Amino acid sequence: MAYRSSLNIIAVAGQATWKRARPILIRDTVLLPALGFIGVVLLWWIVATFFTELMPTPMQALGENLDYILHPFYRRGPGDLGIGWLLLSSIRRVLIGFLLGALVAIPVGFLIGMSRKALMILNPLVQIFKPVSPLAWLPVALAIFNLADPSAIFVIFITSLWPTIINTALGVSSVSQDYLDVARVLEMPRWRQITKVIWPASLPYIFTGLRISLGIAWLVIVAVEMLTGGVGIGFFVWDEWSRLNLSSVFLAIFVIGLTGLVLDYAVGKVQEWVTHRPARSIKV
Amino acid sequence: MAQFTRRSTNVPKRSSSSDFLVIENLSKSYPAADGSEFVVLKDINLAIAADEYISVIGHSGCGKSTLLKIVAGLEPATSGSVQLEGRKIRKPGAERMVVFQHYSLLPWLTVRENVRLAVDEVLIHASASDRKRIVNEHLAMVNLTEAANKYPDELSGGMKQRVGIARALAVRPKMLLMDEPFGALDALTRGRLQQQVLDIWEHHRHAVMMITHDVDEALYMSDRIVMMTNGPNATIGEILEVPFPHPDRASLRELPEYQELRNQSMNFLDHYFD
């Protein structure tokens, strides 16, 4: 009897919490975010209604984009590909450039973080190149490769370097003295101190760098593709604009934003999996 | 400033057993901003026996943690020497394992992996199965078998410090250096962990040097209490023998001698309170 009544209490308590929690959950995760989107669409609608020359209304845009949305992966001849294919080729460029960049930036950042001499040698270079718009490297890349695709990848590679180098160096140089003391008390040789303590301790910083790098790379690829042309979401934006097809530009903007969000989320998940600690959100 | 004169010379008479760890004329100073020397520790002389539990007590800033770091080899002494079994200490070593105040667990490793890391680094001649057994034994010793696969972030302060203690003991040190090991714990957890550490120590009987600022903790756990004067120029003011036999210290607080010793050390600390 006592057993059953205690079960009842748990059940009732559970229901009560659920009743209290669910409306708040729905409000915070669905209603309020939806309100923001509805507001923007409304504003767009009002502007488009009064200035019909300027832009299509949301309904018009949806109608004109319906083919792209329903068939993202069509192939109707050379150069006439669905928006899904365009997106994939842009993501491919970004990922190749980003991974090559990480391959160079993480060791370089490590070196800067570990050695004062390396810091003195490399830091001025990093500080000079960091504020340069990665697009300025495009002519250099074109001169080297003579081809659009490798040039775009090269620009992404350059883009990915600086945030990862800086954050890796910061992570390595700010490993807690407590952890290093543990390593010293255990008489770890220097090399194992690096692999067993310094590397895992600075991983959260390295991932912060990687996430910032990937975010900027995704920003830059759109501009690069506008300049180089070829298959890609950036060129799509420019191409649709020159056909005065603003509806597709709106669609592309939304898709680019969504993809950027997914990429960042993916790196965050990898970080949680690798470091066993929740990934912090990053503000750029 | 007259406080710096030592009230008694308490360097114990040398017997063979108390020559395990010998601190001689140890001083530590840092260069200050104005170019002068800032003397933290001055003329420390102390000998510790191989199975002795020593507490070092003093007000914050008296350099007691610095003393522990020098014995650990994590910081160099400015002058004087520390010798373990006749050999001068120059660098950190696993025969003097440290239990850190803020646990210093590696947060990317589980409880078991934290202990395992230490065992793998130090007991290089043990077989893989022996290492595994040692890790499990020490986790069981501090009642952490259940939590072995958790990460430090998921543990309470008391559990974290038990991991720190298991890690330190698992490498079979000759001496344990504890830097305010219970300082960050709540009163209930602290009492239970003190008892647990004492139980473990009674089975192992290696030398312990524990930094604390808690008189009751020092009286409950140690054989001798080293009382430090205030810094700068901190030195050993008095050494208090705690004459109670070592297992069975639970009912200590009811003894009249306990109150007497407690008053004595409180008076010492009050004298140096500023």
Coordinates of C-alpha atoms in Angstrom, one line a residue:
Chain A
M1 CA 0.0 0.0 0.0
A2 CA 2.7 2.4 1.0
Y3 CA 4.7 1.4 -2.0
R4 CA 1.8 2.2 -4.3
S5 CA 1.0 5.5 -2.7
S6 CA 4.6 6.6 -3.0
L7 CA 4.5 5.6 -6.7
N8 CA 1.4 7.8 -7.0
I9 CA 3.2 10.7 -5.4
I10 CA 6.1 10.4 -7.8
A11 CA 3.6 10.2 -10.7
V12 CA 1.7 13.3 -9.6
A13 CA 4.9 15.2 -8.9
G14 CA 6.2 14.2 -12.3
Q15 CA 3.0 15.4 -14.0
A16 CA 3.1 18.7 -12.1
T17 CA 6.7 19.3 -13.2
W18 CA 5.8 18.5 -16.8
K19 CA 2.8 20.8 -16.7
R20 CA 5.0 23.6 -15.4
A21 CA 7.9 22.9 -17.7
R22 CA 6.2 22.2 -21.0
P23 CA 4.6 25.6 -21.7
I24 CA 7.9 27.3 -20.9
L25 CA 9.9 24.9 -23.1
I26 CA 7.6 25.4 -26.0
R27 CA 7.6 29.2 -25.5
D28 CA 11.3 29.4 -25.4
T29 CA 12.2 26.9 -28.1
V30 CA 9.4 27.5 -30.6
L31 CA 7.2 30.5 -30.0
L32 CA 9.7 33.2 -29.3
P33 CA 12.2 32.2 -32.1
A34 CA 9.3 32.0 -34.5
L35 CA 8.2 35.5 -33.5
G36 CA 11.5 36.9 -34.7
F37 CA 11.1 35.2 -38.1
I38 CA 7.5 36.3 -38.4
G39 CA 8.5 39.8 -37.7
V40 CA 11.2 39.9 -40.4
V41 CA 8.9 38.3 -43.0
L42 CA 6.1 40.8 -42.1
L43 CA 8.5 43.7 -42.5
W44 CA 9.7 42.3 -45.8
W45 CA 6.0 41.9 -46.9
I46 CA 5.2 45.5 -46.0
V47 CA 8.2 46.9 -47.8
A48 CA 7.5 44.7 -50.9
T49 CA 3.9 45.7 -51.0
F50 CA 4.6 49.4 -51.1
F51 CA 7.7 49.2 -53.3
T52 CA 6.8 46.5 -55.8
E53 CA 9.7 47.5 -58.0
L54 CA 12.2 46.9 -55.2
M55 CA 11.6 43.2 -54.3
P56 CA 9.2 40.3 -54.5
T57 CA 6.8 39.7 -51.6
P58 CA 7.5 36.6 -49.5
M59 CA 4.7 34.7 -51.3
Q60 CA 6.1 35.6 -54.7
A61 CA 9.6 34.6 -53.6
L62 CA 8.3 31.3 -52.3
G63 CA 6.5 30.6 -55.6
E64 CA 9.5 31.4 -57.7
N65 CA 11.8 29.3 -55.5
L66 CA 9.5 26.3 -55.3
D67 CA 11.4 24.4 -57.9
Y68 CA 14.7 24.9 -56.1
I69 CA 13.2 24.0 -52.7
L70 CA 11.4 20.9 -54.0
H71 CA 14.3 19.6 -56.2
P72 CA 17.5 20.6 -54.6
F73 CA 19.5 17.9 -56.4
Y74 CA 18.4 18.2 -60.1
R75 CA 20.9 18.1 -63.0
R76 CA 19.6 19.7 -66.2
G77 CA 22.7 20.0 -68.2
P78 CA 26.1 21.6 -67.6
G79 CA 25.9 24.6 -65.3
D80 CA 22.3 24.0 -64.5
L81 CA 22.4 22.3 -61.2
G82 CA 20.1 22.2 -58.2
I83 CA 20.9 24.4 -55.2
G84 CA 21.9 21.3 -53.2
W85 CA 24.8 20.6 -55.6
L86 CA 25.9 24.2 -55.5
L87 CA 25.9 24.1 -51.7
L88 CA 27.9 20.8 -51.7
S89 CA 30.6 22.1 -53.9
S90 CA 31.0 25.2 -51.8
I91 CA 31.1 23.1 -48.6
R92 CA 33.7 20.9 -50.3
R93 CA 36.0 23.9 -51.0
V94 CA 35.6 25.2 -47.5
L95 CA 36.3 21.9 -45.9
I96 CA 39.4 21.1 -48.0
G97 CA 40.8 24.6 -47.4
F98 CA 39.9 24.6 -43.7
L99 CA 41.4 21.1 -43.0
L100 CA 44.6 22.1 -44.8
G101 CA 44.7 25.3 -42.8
A102 CA 44.1 23.4 -39.5
L103 CA 46.9 21.0 -40.5
V104 CA 49.3 23.9 -40.7
A105 CA 47.8 26.2 -38.0
I106 CA 47.7 23.8 -35.1
P107 CA 51.4 22.9 -35.2
V108 CA 52.4 26.5 -35.8
G109 CA 50.2 27.7 -32.9
F110 CA 51.7 25.0 -30.7
L111 CA 55.2 26.1 -31.5
I112 CA 54.3 29.7 -30.7
G113 CA 52.7 28.7 -27.5
M114 CA 55.6 26.5 -26.4
S115 CA 58.6 28.6 -27.3
R116 CA 59.3 32.3 -26.7
K117 CA 61.7 32.4 -29.7
A118 CA 59.0 31.0 -32.0
L119 CA 56.6 33.7 -30.6
M120 CA 59.1 36.5 -31.4
I121 CA 59.7 35.2 -34.9
L122 CA 56.1 34.3 -35.9
N123 CA 53.9 36.7 -34.0
P124 CA 54.7 39.8 -36.1
L125 CA 53.9 37.8 -39.3
V126 CA 50.6 36.7 -37.8
Q127 CA 49.7 40.2 -36.6
I128 CA 50.5 41.7 -40.1
F129 CA 48.5 39.0 -42.1
K130 CA 45.6 38.6 -39.7
P131 CA 43.9 41.9 -40.5
V132 CA 44.2 41.4 -44.3
S133 CA 41.0 40.5 -46.0
P134 CA 41.5 36.9 -47.3
L135 CA 40.2 38.1 -50.7
A136 CA 43.3 40.1 -51.2
W137 CA 45.1 36.7 -51.6
L138 CA 42.9 35.7 -54.5
P139 CA 45.0 37.4 -57.2
V140 CA 48.1 35.8 -55.7
A141 CA 46.4 32.4 -55.7
L142 CA 45.2 32.9 -59.3
A143 CA 48.7 33.8 -60.3
I144 CA 50.0 30.6 -58.7
F145 CA 47.3 28.1 -59.8
N146 CA 45.8 29.7 -62.9
L147 CA 42.6 27.8 -62.0
A148 CA 39.5 29.0 -60.1
D149 CA 39.0 25.9 -57.8
P150 CA 42.4 25.6 -56.3
S151 CA 42.6 29.4 -55.9
A152 CA 39.4 29.4 -53.9
I153 CA 40.7 26.6 -51.7
F154 CA 43.9 28.5 -51.2
V155 CA 42.1 31.6 -50.1
I156 CA 40.1 29.5 -47.6
F157 CA 43.3 27.9 -46.4
I158 CA 44.8 31.4 -45.7
T159 CA 41.5 32.4 -44.0
S160 CA 41.5 29.4 -41.7
L161 CA 45.1 30.0 -40.5
W162 CA 45.0 33.0 -38.2
P163 CA 42.2 32.3 -35.7
T164 CA 43.4 28.7 -35.2
I165 CA 47.1 29.8 -34.8
I166 CA 46.2 32.5 -32.3
N167 CA 43.8 30.4 -30.2
T168 CA 46.1 27.3 -30.2
A169 CA 49.0 29.5 -29.1
L170 CA 46.8 31.0 -26.4
G171 CA 45.7 27.5 -25.2
V172 CA 49.2 26.1 -25.1
S173 CA 50.6 29.0 -23.2
S174 CA 47.8 29.1 -20.7
V175 CA 47.8 25.4 -19.6
S176 CA 47.1 25.5 -15.9
Q177 CA 50.3 25.3 -13.8
D178 CA 48.5 22.7 -11.7
Y179 CA 48.4 20.3 -14.5
L180 CA 52.0 20.9 -15.3
D181 CA 52.9 20.4 -11.7
V182 CA 51.2 17.0 -11.8
A183 CA 53.2 16.1 -14.9
R184 CA 56.5 17.3 -13.2
V185 CA 55.8 15.4 -9.9
L186 CA 55.2 12.2 -12.0
E187 CA 58.6 12.9 -13.7
M188 CA 57.0 12.9 -17.2
P189 CA 59.6 13.4 -20.0
R190 CA 59.0 16.6 -21.9
W191 CA 57.5 14.8 -25.0
R192 CA 54.9 13.0 -22.9
Q193 CA 54.1 16.2 -21.1
I194 CA 53.2 17.6 -24.5
T195 CA 51.1 14.6 -25.6
K196 CA 49.5 13.7 -22.3
V197 CA 48.9 17.1 -20.7
I198 CA 49.5 20.1 -22.8
W199 CA 47.8 18.8 -25.9
P200 CA 44.5 17.7 -24.2
A201 CA 44.5 20.7 -21.9
S202 CA 44.7 23.1 -24.9
L203 CA 42.1 21.2 -27.0
P204 CA 39.2 23.5 -26.0
Y205 CA 41.1 26.5 -27.2
I206 CA 42.1 24.8 -30.4
F207 CA 38.5 24.0 -31.1
T208 CA 37.5 27.6 -30.4
G209 CA 40.1 28.6 -33.0
L210 CA 38.8 26.0 -35.5
R211 CA 35.2 27.1 -35.0
I212 CA 36.1 30.8 -35.6
S213 CA 38.1 29.8 -38.6
L214 CA 35.4 27.7 -40.1
G215 CA 32.8 30.5 -39.5
I216 CA 35.0 33.0 -41.3
A217 CA 35.8 30.5 -44.1
W218 CA 32.1 30.1 -44.7
L219 CA 31.7 33.9 -44.9
V220 CA 34.6 34.2 -47.3
I221 CA 33.7 31.4 -49.7
V222 CA 30.6 33.3 -50.9
A223 CA 32.7 36.3 -51.8
V224 CA 35.4 34.2 -53.4
E225 CA 33.0 32.3 -55.6
M226 CA 31.3 35.6 -56.7
L227 CA 34.8 36.6 -58.1
T228 CA 35.9 33.2 -59.4
G229 CA 32.6 32.0 -60.8
G230 CA 32.1 28.3 -61.4
V231 CA 29.8 25.9 -59.5
G232 CA 29.0 27.2 -56.0
I233 CA 26.5 29.0 -53.8
G234 CA 28.4 32.3 -53.9
F235 CA 28.4 32.4 -57.7
F236 CA 24.7 31.4 -57.6
V237 CA 24.0 34.6 -55.6
W238 CA 25.8 36.8 -58.1
D239 CA 24.4 35.0 -61.1
E240 CA 20.8 35.3 -59.9
W241 CA 21.4 39.0 -59.2
S242 CA 22.6 39.7 -62.7
R243 CA 19.5 38.0 -63.9
L244 CA 17.6 40.4 -61.6
N245 CA 16.2 37.3 -59.8
L246 CA 16.1 38.7 -56.3
S247 CA 13.8 35.9 -55.0
S248 CA 16.6 33.3 -55.5
V249 CA 19.0 35.6 -53.7
F250 CA 16.8 35.6 -50.7
L251 CA 16.6 31.9 -50.8
A252 CA 20.4 31.6 -51.1
I253 CA 20.9 34.0 -48.1
F254 CA 18.7 31.8 -46.0
V255 CA 20.4 28.6 -47.1
I256 CA 23.9 30.1 -46.5
G257 CA 22.9 31.1 -43.0
L258 CA 21.5 27.7 -42.2
T259 CA 24.5 25.9 -43.5
G260 CA 26.8 28.1 -41.5
L261 CA 24.8 27.2 -38.4
V262 CA 25.0 23.5 -39.2
L263 CA 28.8 23.6 -39.8
D264 CA 29.4 25.3 -36.4
Y265 CA 27.1 22.9 -34.6
A266 CA 29.0 20.0 -36.2
V267 CA 32.4 21.2 -35.0
G268 CA 30.8 21.8 -31.6
K269 CA 29.7 18.2 -31.5
V270 CA 33.1 16.9 -32.6
Q271 CA 34.6 19.0 -29.8
E272 CA 32.3 17.5 -27.2
W273 CA 33.1 14.0 -28.5
V274 CA 36.9 14.7 -28.4
T275 CA 37.3 16.6 -25.2
H276 CA 34.5 15.0 -23.1
R277 CA 33.4 18.5 -22.0
P278 CA 30.5 20.6 -23.2
A279 CA 31.5 23.0 -26.0
R280 CA 31.1 26.7 -25.0
S281 CA 29.3 28.9 -27.4
I282 CA 31.5 31.3 -29.3
K283 CA 30.9 35.0 -30.0
V284 CA 32.9 36.3 -32.9
Chain B
M1 CA 58.6 43.0 14.2
A2 CA 60.2 41.5 17.2
Q3 CA 58.1 38.4 16.4
F4 CA 60.8 37.0 14.2
T5 CA 63.0 35.9 17.0
R6 CA 62.4 32.2 17.5
R7 CA 60.9 31.3 20.8
S8 CA 62.4 27.9 21.1
T9 CA 64.9 25.9 19.1
N10 CA 63.1 22.7 18.4
V11 CA 65.3 20.9 16.0
P12 CA 64.8 17.4 17.3
K13 CA 67.7 15.4 18.3
R14 CA 69.0 13.3 15.5
S15 CA 68.1 9.7 15.6
S16 CA 68.5 7.4 12.6
S17 CA 64.8 7.2 11.9
S18 CA 64.3 11.0 11.9
D19 CA 66.9 11.4 9.2
F20 CA 64.5 10.4 6.4
L21 CA 63.8 14.0 5.3
V22 CA 66.2 16.7 6.5
I23 CA 65.6 20.4 5.8
E24 CA 68.7 22.4 6.6
N25 CA 69.0 26.2 6.8
L26 CA 66.5 26.6 4.1
S27 CA 65.7 30.1 2.8
K28 CA 63.6 31.3 0.0
S29 CA 63.4 34.8 -1.4
Y30 CA 62.1 36.5 -4.5
P31 CA 63.5 39.6 -6.1
A32 CA 61.1 42.4 -5.3
A33 CA 60.0 45.1 -7.7
D34 CA 62.3 47.7 -6.1
G35 CA 65.3 45.5 -6.6
S36 CA 65.6 44.3 -3.0
E37 CA 65.1 40.7 -1.9
F38 CA 61.7 39.6 -0.6
V39 CA 62.4 36.9 1.9
V40 CA 59.6 34.4 2.3
L41 CA 61.2 31.7 4.3
K42 CA 64.3 32.1 6.5
D43 CA 66.4 29.5 8.2
I44 CA 64.1 26.5 8.3
N45 CA 65.5 23.4 10.0
L46 CA 63.4 20.3 10.3
A47 CA 63.9 16.6 10.3
I48 CA 61.1 14.1 9.6
A49 CA 61.1 10.4 10.3
A50 CA 60.2 7.9 7.6
D51 CA 56.8 7.0 9.2
E52 CA 56.0 10.3 10.7
Y53 CA 52.9 12.5 10.1
I54 CA 53.9 16.1 10.3
S55 CA 51.5 19.1 10.0
V56 CA 52.8 22.6 9.1
I57 CA 50.5 25.2 10.5
G58 CA 50.5 29.0 10.2
H59 CA 48.6 32.1 9.0
S60 CA 48.0 32.5 5.3
G61 CA 50.9 34.1 3.6
C62 CA 53.5 32.6 6.0
G63 CA 55.1 30.6 3.2
K64 CA 54.0 27.2 4.3
S65 CA 52.8 26.2 0.8
T66 CA 56.2 27.5 -0.5
L67 CA 57.9 25.2 1.9
L68 CA 55.9 22.2 0.6
K69 CA 56.7 23.2 -3.0
I70 CA 60.4 23.3 -2.2
V71 CA 60.2 19.8 -0.6
A72 CA 58.3 18.6 -3.6
G73 CA 61.0 20.0 -5.9
L74 CA 58.5 22.2 -7.7
E75 CA 60.3 25.3 -6.6
P76 CA 64.1 25.8 -6.0
A77 CA 65.3 26.9 -2.6
T78 CA 67.4 30.1 -2.5
S79 CA 69.8 28.7 0.0
G80 CA 70.1 25.7 2.3
S81 CA 69.1 22.2 1.3
V82 CA 66.4 19.5 1.5
Q83 CA 67.7 15.9 1.7
L84 CA 65.6 12.8 1.3
E85 CA 67.5 9.7 2.6
G86 CA 70.7 11.6 2.3
R87 CA 70.2 12.7 -1.3
K88 CA 69.7 16.3 -2.1
I89 CA 66.4 17.2 -3.7
R90 CA 66.8 19.1 -6.9
K91 CA 63.7 18.3 -8.9
P92 CA 60.2 16.9 -8.5
G93 CA 60.0 13.1 -8.1
A94 CA 57.3 10.6 -7.7
E95 CA 58.7 9.3 -4.4
R96 CA 57.4 12.6 -2.9
M97 CA 53.9 12.6 -4.3
V98 CA 51.8 15.7 -3.9
V99 CA 48.1 16.0 -3.0
F100 CA 47.1 19.4 -4.3
Q101 CA 44.8 21.8 -2.6
H102 CA 42.6 22.2 -5.7
Y103 CA 42.8 18.5 -6.6
S104 CA 44.6 19.1 -9.9
L105 CA 42.8 16.3 -11.7
L106 CA 43.1 16.3 -15.4
P107 CA 39.5 17.1 -16.5
W108 CA 39.7 15.2 -19.8
L109 CA 40.4 11.9 -18.1
T110 CA 38.0 9.8 -16.1
V111 CA 38.7 9.0 -12.4
R112 CA 40.3 5.7 -13.4
E113 CA 42.3 7.2 -16.2
N114 CA 43.6 9.9 -13.8
V115 CA 45.0 7.3 -11.4
R116 CA 46.1 5.1 -14.3
L117 CA 48.1 8.0 -15.9
A118 CA 50.1 8.3 -12.7
V119 CA 50.7 4.5 -12.3
D120 CA 51.7 4.3 -16.0
E121 CA 54.2 7.1 -15.6
V122 CA 55.8 5.9 -12.4
L123 CA 55.6 2.1 -12.1
I124 CA 57.1 1.5 -15.5
H125 CA 58.5 -1.9 -14.5
A126 CA 55.1 -3.3 -13.4
S127 CA 53.2 -5.5 -15.8
A128 CA 50.0 -4.3 -17.4
S129 CA 47.9 -6.5 -15.3
D130 CA 49.7 -5.4 -12.1
R131 CA 49.1 -1.8 -13.0
K132 CA 45.5 -2.5 -13.6
R133 CA 45.2 -4.2 -10.2
I134 CA 47.0 -1.4 -8.4
V135 CA 44.6 1.2 -10.0
N136 CA 41.6 -0.8 -8.9
E137 CA 42.9 -1.4 -5.4
H138 CA 43.5 2.3 -4.8
L139 CA 40.1 3.3 -6.2
A140 CA 38.5 0.8 -3.9
M141 CA 40.6 2.1 -1.0
V142 CA 39.0 5.6 -1.3
N143 CA 35.6 4.1 -2.2
L144 CA 35.5 5.3 -5.7
T145 CA 35.0 2.0 -7.6
E146 CA 31.5 3.1 -8.5
A147 CA 32.6 6.5 -9.8
A148 CA 35.6 5.1 -11.7
N149 CA 34.3 6.0 -15.1
K150 CA 33.1 9.5 -14.3
Y151 CA 34.8 12.7 -15.3
P152 CA 36.1 15.1 -12.6
D153 CA 33.4 17.6 -13.5
E154 CA 30.8 15.1 -12.4
L155 CA 32.3 14.7 -8.9
S156 CA 31.8 16.6 -5.6
G157 CA 34.9 18.2 -4.0
G158 CA 35.3 15.4 -1.5
M159 CA 35.3 12.8 -4.3
K160 CA 37.8 14.8 -6.3
Q161 CA 40.2 15.0 -3.4
R162 CA 39.8 11.2 -2.9
V163 CA 40.9 10.7 -6.5
G164 CA 43.8 13.0 -5.7
I165 CA 44.7 10.9 -2.7
A166 CA 44.3 7.6 -4.7
R167 CA 46.5 9.0 -7.4
A168 CA 49.2 10.0 -5.0
L169 CA 49.2 6.7 -3.1
A170 CA 48.9 4.5 -6.2
V171 CA 52.5 5.3 -7.2
R172 CA 53.8 4.0 -3.9
P173 CA 55.5 7.1 -2.7
K174 CA 58.0 7.2 0.2
M175 CA 56.5 10.5 1.3
L176 CA 53.2 12.3 0.8
L177 CA 53.0 16.0 0.6
M178 CA 49.6 17.5 1.1
D179 CA 48.8 21.1 0.5
E180 CA 45.7 22.0 2.5
P181 CA 44.1 18.8 1.2
F182 CA 40.8 19.4 3.0
G183 CA 40.8 23.2 2.8
A184 CA 38.2 23.4 0.0
L185 CA 35.8 20.9 1.5
D186 CA 32.7 21.4 3.6
A187 CA 32.9 20.5 7.3
L188 CA 31.1 17.2 7.1
T189 CA 33.1 15.9 4.1
R190 CA 36.3 17.2 5.7
G191 CA 35.8 15.2 8.9
R192 CA 35.1 11.9 7.1
L193 CA 37.9 12.3 4.6
Q194 CA 40.4 13.2 7.5
Q195 CA 39.4 9.9 9.1
Q196 CA 39.7 8.0 5.8
V197 CA 43.2 9.4 5.1
L198 CA 44.3 8.5 8.6
D199 CA 43.0 5.0 8.2
I200 CA 44.9 4.6 5.0
W201 CA 48.0 6.1 6.5
E202 CA 48.0 3.7 9.4
H203 CA 48.2 0.8 6.9
H204 CA 51.0 2.4 4.9
R205 CA 53.0 4.4 7.4
H206 CA 55.0 6.6 5.0
A207 CA 56.1 10.1 5.9
V208 CA 53.5 12.8 5.5
M209 CA 53.9 16.5 5.4
M210 CA 50.5 18.3 5.5
I211 CA 50.0 22.0 5.2
T212 CA 47.0 23.2 7.1
H213 CA 45.6 26.2 8.9
D214 CA 43.2 24.2 11.0
V215 CA 44.5 23.4 14.6
D216 CA 42.0 20.6 15.2
E217 CA 42.9 18.9 11.9
A218 CA 46.6 19.2 12.8
L219 CA 46.0 17.7 16.3
Y220 CA 43.8 15.0 15.1
M221 CA 46.0 13.7 12.4
S222 CA 49.7 14.4 13.1
D223 CA 52.5 13.2 15.3
R224 CA 54.1 16.7 15.4
I225 CA 52.9 20.1 14.5
V226 CA 55.3 22.6 13.0
M227 CA 54.1 26.1 13.8
M228 CA 55.3 28.8 11.5
T229 CA 55.8 32.5 12.3
N230 CA 54.3 35.1 10.0
G231 CA 56.0 36.1 6.8
P232 CA 58.0 37.7 5.4
N233 CA 61.1 36.0 7.0
A234 CA 58.8 33.2 8.2
T235 CA 60.5 30.5 10.1
I236 CA 59.6 27.6 12.4
G237 CA 58.4 29.2 15.7
E238 CA 57.6 26.1 17.7
I239 CA 57.2 22.4 17.2
L240 CA 54.5 20.7 19.2
E241 CA 54.6 17.0 20.0
V242 CA 51.2 15.3 19.8
P243 CA 51.6 12.5 22.3
F244 CA 48.5 10.4 21.5
P245 CA 49.1 6.9 20.1
H246 CA 48.2 6.5 16.5
P247 CA 45.4 4.2 15.7
D248 CA 42.2 5.1 17.5
R249 CA 42.2 8.9 17.6
A250 CA 38.5 9.2 17.3
S251 CA 37.9 10.0 21.0
L252 CA 40.8 12.4 21.1
R253 CA 38.8 15.5 21.7
E254 CA 37.5 14.5 25.1
L255 CA 41.0 14.2 26.6
P256 CA 42.1 17.1 28.8
E257 CA 45.6 17.0 27.2
Y258 CA 43.9 17.6 23.9
Q259 CA 42.4 20.9 25.1
E260 CA 45.8 21.9 26.6
L261 CA 47.6 21.3 23.3
R262 CA 44.8 23.0 21.4
N263 CA 45.1 26.1 23.7
Q264 CA 48.9 26.0 23.3
S265 CA 48.8 26.1 19.5
M266 CA 45.9 28.6 19.5
N267 CA 48.0 30.9 21.7
F268 CA 50.9 30.6 19.4
L269 CA 48.7 31.5 16.4
D270 CA 47.0 34.3 18.3
H271 CA 50.4 35.7 19.2
Y272 CA 51.2 36.0 15.5
F273 CA 47.8 37.3 14.4
D274 CA 47.9 40.8 13.0

